[in-house]
Structure formats: C-alpha cells, structure tokens
Amino acid sequence: MINRVLYMLLVGLLVSLSLHAQDRPAYRLFTATGKPAGYDKMLRELAAADVVFFGEQHNDPIAHWLELQLTKDLLRLRQGQLVLGLEMFERDVQPLVDQYTTGELDDKGFEADSRPWPNYATDYKPLLQLARQQKFRVVGTNVPRRYASQVAKGGLEALDALPAAEKAWLAPLPLTVDFALPGYQNMAKMFGGDAAHAVGVQNIIRAQALKDATMAYFLNQARPEGHLLLHLNGAYHSDNHDGILAYLRQQNPKLKVLTLSTVAQEQLDKLDKEHQQQADFVLVVPQDMTKTY
C-alpha cells in the first residue's frame, strides 16, 4: 500500500514537472527589487499615481498589448480622469490628434498628415480609437523631429533663429543640459574614448535632452489637477527615473511618478540583476518574442 502511494506521488510530481516545462508565458512582471508582481497589484499602485511612464521597446507586441489593457483599466479605476501622452506624435500635429479623437477627422485624413510611425496601425491606432470611443484626451508630447535633427547637427544654437510660433512646439528656451545625468553619461560611453567628449557627440546628447525636456514640459501642462497622465515612450527616456523624469522633477517635484520598463530576457523566472531598479515595475518578455517590425 505504501509503495502504491509513493508511486502515485511520484507520477503526480512528474506530471506537474512536465506541465511546468511546457508552460510558455508571454510575459512576467517584477518589482524594482526583482520580486514577482501580479498585474492587479501593479494596476492598483499605478492608479494611485499622478504620472505613469510606460517605457516600451517600440517593436514589442506584448508591451503594446499591455499598454492597451493598462489604459482601459486605469480609465476605469480613475473614473475617466485619465490623459494619455504619446512620444509617438509631435507637438505640431496636436491639432490633428485632437480632431481625430473628438471624431472631427477620419482615419484617412489623420494618417495622411500626422506623420504616424510605421507601426502605427498595429501598435498605436487601437489606443487612439479607444480615446475616440471613451472620450479622453490624447497628447502628443514629442519635439518635431526636424528640430532634434538640427540640434544633433549644429547644437542648441540652431534653435535660436526659429520663429516664435515654432518655438511654441519646444520646451522653453534656453535649455540647460545636464551632461552628468546617468542616461546622458551612458550615451556618451557608447561612443567610447575621446569621442565621448567630441562636440558632435555632445550635440547628439543635446538633441536627446531636447526631446526629454519637451515631453516633460507638455505632459506636465496636459495633466489637469486630479487626473492621471499615462505616458508611453521608449524605455530609455524613463529608465532609472532619468531622462524625461529629470526634467519633470524640475518643473513639478511634488508629483507622484511611477515607472514601468520593458526588457527582454532568455528566461522569465527571475529578473536579471542588470534590470533591477530600472523601474518601479519591469515587464519581462521572451528574448525570441516576435516583433511588430
């Protein structure tokens, strides 16, 4: 009898291990310290913030799907008091974003003139359609790319000659760039050696700072008192509470800000040490996850 019981326990254990081996989760969530986190727990914490940054990998389908689910759930928990900020649309097309989300502009007209990213149809259009249906505001926060390009080539002085109407699409000038910020130091290190101190590299960092400062400025302006602003951006712009957050703290240090970052790992059982403290919550997706482009 005892042998039979042991046999059944062994079979049960092997079946359990076999089922576990076949498990293929699409993602896992962790806290900053690497502890597993459930979606509901994360959702409750994010819903209590003033600003939430969702740092995505632009071509990851899991992050885009979770952005849509998170937007729906935050909209519900905040009883409609939600503003969605998007790096993917630039300040000069904000009138088109407003016209589309209020129903004044159709898909064809919006997509023809708003300079949508190549993966707009699959990754961002569902969010704008949701805003159109549920009647909440969407704000494009990014600097028009042509100005960032000018800074990368010729420094911030290239912005001085812009007409006042165009400067209104940028963070207030003159812009102070803190090259000591960890994110900007890491950018410099990518070039290595003496090149890190070259004027050309510093101008690339200044262009990045222009994007960060502009997004911080306009998302802060777009958030009415008592509302939650959910901002979607490339993870590098908000990882380690740096980038956009550094400029946002200068403008409004009392805001409660939480971050979520997307990383890819070969295994999903635990958070790799290099990703710990990267954000308040970390979304881990499989390294071989299919891409949207």
Short mmCIF file of C-alpha atoms in Angstrom, two decimals:
data_model
loop_
_atom_site.label_atom_id
_atom_site.label_comp_id
_atom_site.label_asym_id
_atom_site.label_seq_id
_atom_site.Cartn_x
_atom_site.Cartn_y
_atom_site.Cartn_z
CA MET A 1 0.00 0.00 0.00
CA ILE A 2 2.83 2.38 0.92
CA ASN A 3 4.63 1.60 -2.31
CA ARG A 4 1.48 2.36 -4.28
CA VAL A 5 1.08 5.72 -2.52
CA LEU A 6 4.71 6.59 -3.22
CA TYR A 7 4.24 5.57 -6.82
CA MET A 8 1.20 7.80 -7.23
CA LEU A 9 3.01 10.75 -5.63
CA LEU A 10 5.95 10.23 -7.97
CA VAL A 11 3.66 10.13 -11.01
CA GLY A 12 1.92 13.26 -9.84
CA LEU A 13 5.25 15.04 -9.40
CA LEU A 14 6.44 14.03 -12.86
CA VAL A 15 3.19 15.20 -14.45
CA SER A 16 3.47 18.51 -12.60
CA LEU A 17 7.06 19.00 -13.74
CA SER A 18 6.10 18.10 -17.30
CA LEU A 19 3.26 20.63 -17.34
CA HIS A 20 5.55 23.29 -15.88
CA ALA A 21 8.15 22.58 -18.55
CA GLN A 22 5.51 23.13 -21.21
CA ASP A 23 4.45 26.49 -19.77
CA ARG A 24 5.27 29.33 -22.19
CA PRO A 25 4.33 32.61 -20.52
CA ALA A 26 4.25 35.64 -22.82
CA TYR A 27 5.49 37.93 -20.06
CA ARG A 28 6.27 38.30 -16.38
CA LEU A 29 6.08 41.34 -14.10
CA PHE A 30 8.57 42.18 -11.37
CA THR A 31 9.09 44.94 -8.84
CA ALA A 32 12.22 47.07 -8.91
CA THR A 33 13.93 44.69 -6.49
CA GLY A 34 13.15 41.64 -8.61
CA LYS A 35 10.17 40.27 -6.67
CA PRO A 36 7.38 38.77 -8.83
CA ALA A 37 4.44 41.14 -9.19
CA GLY A 38 0.88 40.44 -10.24
CA TYR A 39 -0.89 42.66 -12.74
CA ASP A 40 -3.66 43.62 -10.31
CA LYS A 41 -1.19 44.73 -7.65
CA MET A 42 0.72 46.79 -10.17
CA LEU A 43 -2.50 48.29 -11.51
CA ARG A 44 -3.62 49.44 -8.07
CA GLU A 45 -0.30 51.14 -7.41
CA LEU A 46 -0.16 52.81 -10.80
CA ALA A 47 -3.74 54.05 -10.42
CA ALA A 48 -2.74 55.96 -7.29
CA ALA A 49 -0.01 57.93 -9.09
CA ASP A 50 -0.15 61.35 -10.77
CA VAL A 51 2.01 60.32 -13.73
CA VAL A 52 2.89 56.84 -15.01
CA PHE A 53 5.62 56.25 -17.58
CA PHE A 54 5.34 53.07 -19.63
CA GLY A 55 8.76 52.50 -21.17
CA GLU A 56 8.32 50.30 -24.22
CA GLN A 57 10.53 48.62 -26.76
CA HIS A 58 8.92 50.09 -29.86
CA ASN A 59 8.67 46.80 -31.77
CA ASP A 60 7.49 44.54 -28.95
CA PRO A 61 3.89 43.29 -29.37
CA ILE A 62 3.44 42.29 -25.72
CA ALA A 63 4.24 45.79 -24.49
CA HIS A 64 1.78 47.30 -26.97
CA TRP A 65 -0.96 44.88 -25.93
CA LEU A 66 -0.33 45.62 -22.25
CA GLU A 67 -0.38 49.37 -22.92
CA LEU A 68 -3.90 49.00 -24.30
CA GLN A 69 -5.07 46.86 -21.36
CA LEU A 70 -3.48 49.23 -18.84
CA THR A 71 -5.10 52.25 -20.47
CA LYS A 72 -8.53 50.61 -20.29
CA ASP A 73 -8.07 49.59 -16.66
CA LEU A 74 -6.67 52.93 -15.50
CA LEU A 75 -9.52 54.70 -17.27
CA ARG A 76 -11.96 52.54 -15.30
CA LEU A 77 -10.24 52.93 -11.93
CA ARG A 78 -9.76 56.69 -12.33
CA GLN A 79 -13.38 57.07 -13.49
CA GLY A 80 -12.40 58.70 -16.76
CA GLN A 81 -9.87 61.10 -15.22
CA LEU A 82 -7.07 59.98 -17.49
CA VAL A 83 -4.89 61.70 -20.08
CA LEU A 84 -2.76 59.64 -22.47
CA GLY A 85 0.59 61.11 -23.52
CA LEU A 86 2.45 59.73 -26.52
CA GLU A 87 6.05 60.18 -27.58
CA MET A 88 4.94 58.91 -30.99
CA PHE A 89 3.21 62.17 -32.00
CA GLU A 90 4.93 65.52 -32.20
CA ARG A 91 3.72 68.85 -30.92
CA ASP A 92 2.96 70.38 -34.30
CA VAL A 93 0.39 67.68 -35.11
CA GLN A 94 -1.53 68.06 -31.83
CA PRO A 95 -4.48 69.77 -33.58
CA LEU A 96 -4.85 66.66 -35.76
CA VAL A 97 -4.69 64.37 -32.71
CA ASP A 98 -7.45 66.44 -31.08
CA GLN A 99 -9.56 66.41 -34.22
CA TYR A 100 -9.21 62.64 -34.61
CA THR A 101 -10.02 61.74 -31.00
CA THR A 102 -13.06 64.02 -30.98
CA GLY A 103 -14.35 62.49 -34.23
CA GLU A 104 -13.87 65.55 -36.43
CA LEU A 105 -11.21 63.86 -38.58
CA ASP A 106 -11.39 60.41 -40.17
CA ASP A 107 -8.65 57.78 -40.33
CA LYS A 108 -7.52 58.67 -43.83
CA GLY A 109 -7.17 62.37 -43.14
CA PHE A 110 -5.42 61.83 -39.82
CA GLU A 111 -2.91 59.29 -41.09
CA ALA A 112 -2.10 61.35 -44.17
CA ASP A 113 -0.90 64.39 -42.23
CA SER A 114 0.05 63.36 -38.68
CA ARG A 115 3.29 61.56 -39.61
CA PRO A 116 2.40 58.33 -37.79
CA TRP A 117 5.15 55.83 -37.07
CA PRO A 118 5.40 52.81 -39.42
CA ASN A 119 3.88 50.53 -36.75
CA TYR A 120 1.00 52.91 -36.02
CA ALA A 121 -1.75 50.67 -37.41
CA THR A 122 -0.96 47.72 -35.17
CA ASP A 123 0.56 49.37 -32.10
CA TYR A 124 -0.90 52.84 -31.52
CA LYS A 125 -4.09 53.15 -33.53
CA PRO A 126 -6.03 50.97 -31.05
CA LEU A 127 -5.18 53.48 -28.31
CA LEU A 128 -6.41 56.46 -30.34
CA GLN A 129 -9.55 54.56 -31.29
CA LEU A 130 -10.16 53.86 -27.60
CA ALA A 131 -9.76 57.57 -26.82
CA ARG A 132 -12.22 58.37 -29.59
CA GLN A 133 -14.75 55.92 -28.16
CA GLN A 134 -14.28 56.76 -24.48
CA LYS A 135 -13.71 60.48 -24.97
CA PHE A 136 -10.46 61.05 -23.08
CA ARG A 137 -7.64 63.30 -24.21
CA VAL A 138 -4.53 62.17 -26.05
CA VAL A 139 -1.48 64.46 -26.12
CA GLY A 140 1.46 64.16 -28.47
CA THR A 141 4.42 65.30 -26.39
CA ASN A 142 7.49 64.95 -28.58
CA VAL A 143 9.53 67.68 -30.22
CA PRO A 144 9.14 67.77 -34.02
CA ARG A 145 11.97 65.54 -35.20
CA ARG A 146 13.35 68.13 -37.61
CA TYR A 147 14.36 70.34 -34.66
CA ALA A 148 16.05 67.48 -32.83
CA SER A 149 17.91 66.74 -36.05
CA GLN A 150 19.05 70.36 -36.30
CA VAL A 151 20.38 70.25 -32.74
CA ALA A 152 22.18 66.96 -33.37
CA LYS A 153 23.97 68.59 -36.30
CA GLY A 154 24.54 72.12 -35.04
CA GLY A 155 23.83 72.35 -31.32
CA LEU A 156 21.06 74.16 -29.45
CA GLU A 157 22.07 77.43 -31.13
CA ALA A 158 20.32 76.11 -34.23
CA LEU A 159 17.01 76.81 -32.49
CA ASP A 160 17.66 80.50 -31.86
CA ALA A 161 16.51 81.63 -35.30
CA LEU A 162 13.18 79.78 -35.17
CA PRO A 163 10.03 81.90 -35.35
CA ALA A 164 8.12 82.25 -32.09
CA ALA A 165 5.28 80.12 -33.46
CA GLU A 166 7.67 77.20 -33.94
CA LYS A 167 9.43 77.68 -30.61
CA ALA A 168 6.00 77.09 -29.05
CA TRP A 169 6.40 73.42 -30.04
CA LEU A 170 9.54 73.09 -27.88
CA ALA A 171 10.38 73.16 -24.21
CA PRO A 172 11.09 76.76 -23.14
CA LEU A 173 14.47 78.02 -24.31
CA PRO A 174 17.27 78.36 -23.42
CA LEU A 175 17.55 74.70 -22.49
CA THR A 176 20.05 73.59 -19.86
CA VAL A 177 21.54 70.15 -20.46
CA ASP A 178 23.00 68.28 -17.50
CA PHE A 179 25.62 66.01 -19.05
CA ALA A 180 26.13 64.38 -15.63
CA LEU A 181 22.73 62.66 -15.77
CA PRO A 182 23.34 58.87 -15.86
CA GLY A 183 21.38 58.39 -19.07
CA TYR A 184 23.39 61.02 -20.91
CA GLN A 185 26.65 59.66 -19.49
CA ASN A 186 25.71 56.23 -20.81
CA MET A 187 25.04 57.72 -24.23
CA ALA A 188 28.50 59.27 -24.22
CA LYS A 189 30.07 55.94 -23.21
CA MET A 190 28.51 54.29 -26.26
CA PHE A 191 30.90 56.32 -28.42
CA GLY A 192 33.90 55.41 -26.26
CA GLY A 193 37.22 57.08 -25.52
CA ASP A 194 37.89 60.66 -26.59
CA ALA A 195 34.91 60.58 -28.94
CA ALA A 196 32.61 60.80 -25.91
CA HIS A 197 33.74 64.40 -25.38
CA ALA A 198 33.56 65.48 -29.01
CA VAL A 199 31.19 68.31 -29.94
CA GLY A 200 29.27 66.01 -32.28
CA VAL A 201 28.54 63.53 -29.50
CA GLN A 202 27.55 66.31 -27.13
CA ASN A 203 25.13 67.63 -29.75
CA ILE A 204 23.52 64.21 -30.04
CA ILE A 205 23.03 64.25 -26.29
CA ARG A 206 21.63 67.79 -26.52
CA ALA A 207 19.11 66.54 -29.10
CA GLN A 208 18.08 63.76 -26.71
CA ALA A 209 17.74 66.31 -23.93
CA LEU A 210 15.55 68.47 -26.15
CA LYS A 211 13.21 65.51 -26.62
CA ASP A 212 13.18 64.71 -22.89
CA ALA A 213 12.61 68.30 -21.83
CA THR A 214 9.87 68.86 -24.41
CA MET A 215 8.00 65.71 -23.42
CA ALA A 216 8.26 66.65 -19.73
CA TYR A 217 7.04 70.17 -20.37
CA PHE A 218 3.99 69.25 -22.40
CA LEU A 219 2.88 66.23 -20.40
CA ASN A 220 3.02 68.36 -17.26
CA GLN A 221 0.94 71.04 -18.97
CA ALA A 222 -1.56 68.47 -20.24
CA ARG A 223 -2.39 66.96 -16.86
CA PRO A 224 -5.38 68.60 -15.14
CA GLU A 225 -5.37 68.56 -11.35
CA GLY A 226 -6.65 65.24 -10.04
CA HIS A 227 -6.04 63.37 -13.31
CA LEU A 228 -3.61 60.58 -14.01
CA LEU A 229 -1.37 61.02 -17.03
CA LEU A 230 -0.16 57.80 -18.61
CA HIS A 231 2.82 58.46 -20.86
CA LEU A 232 4.10 55.97 -23.44
CA ASN A 233 7.70 56.34 -24.58
CA GLY A 234 10.80 54.41 -25.46
CA ALA A 235 12.16 52.87 -22.27
CA TYR A 236 15.45 54.79 -22.46
CA HIS A 237 13.55 58.06 -21.95
CA SER A 238 12.32 56.99 -18.50
CA ASP A 239 14.55 54.13 -17.28
CA ASN A 240 16.20 54.65 -13.90
CA HIS A 241 13.83 57.61 -13.28
CA ASP A 242 16.06 59.57 -15.65
CA GLY A 243 15.55 61.37 -18.96
CA ILE A 244 12.05 62.84 -19.08
CA LEU A 245 11.70 62.42 -15.32
CA ALA A 246 14.76 64.55 -14.62
CA TYR A 247 13.13 67.50 -16.38
CA LEU A 248 9.70 66.76 -14.92
CA ARG A 249 11.11 66.90 -11.38
CA GLN A 250 12.45 70.38 -12.11
CA GLN A 251 9.00 71.57 -13.16
CA ASN A 252 6.81 69.77 -10.66
CA PRO A 253 8.73 67.95 -7.91
CA LYS A 254 5.58 67.13 -5.90
CA LEU A 255 4.13 64.79 -8.49
CA LYS A 256 3.83 61.12 -7.57
CA VAL A 257 5.51 59.40 -10.52
CA LEU A 258 5.79 55.65 -11.16
CA THR A 259 7.53 53.85 -14.00
CA LEU A 260 7.26 50.61 -15.93
CA SER A 261 10.02 49.39 -18.22
CA THR A 262 10.08 46.63 -20.85
CA VAL A 263 13.06 44.28 -21.12
CA ALA A 264 13.77 41.05 -22.99
CA GLN A 265 15.35 38.04 -21.31
CA GLU A 266 16.08 34.44 -22.27
CA GLN A 267 14.38 33.22 -19.09
CA LEU A 268 11.35 34.68 -17.34
CA ASP A 269 11.60 33.01 -13.93
CA LYS A 270 13.54 35.86 -12.36
CA LEU A 271 14.61 39.40 -13.16
CA ASP A 272 18.21 39.63 -14.31
CA LYS A 273 20.34 41.72 -11.97
CA GLU A 274 21.14 44.25 -14.69
CA HIS A 275 17.44 45.17 -14.90
CA GLN A 276 16.82 45.56 -11.17
CA GLN A 277 16.00 49.13 -10.08
CA GLN A 278 15.46 50.05 -13.75
CA ALA A 279 11.85 51.00 -13.00
CA ASP A 280 9.23 50.62 -10.30
CA PHE A 281 7.87 47.68 -12.28
CA VAL A 282 9.61 45.71 -15.01
CA LEU A 283 7.80 43.89 -17.82
CA VAL A 284 9.92 40.96 -18.97
CA VAL A 285 9.20 39.41 -22.37
CA PRO A 286 10.94 36.43 -24.03
CA GLN A 287 14.08 37.23 -25.95
CA ASP A 288 12.66 35.49 -29.03
CA MET A 289 9.30 37.25 -28.94
CA THR A 290 8.11 38.13 -32.42
CA LYS A 291 8.41 41.81 -33.40
CA THR A 292 5.95 44.21 -34.98
CA TYR A 293 8.62 45.44 -37.40
#
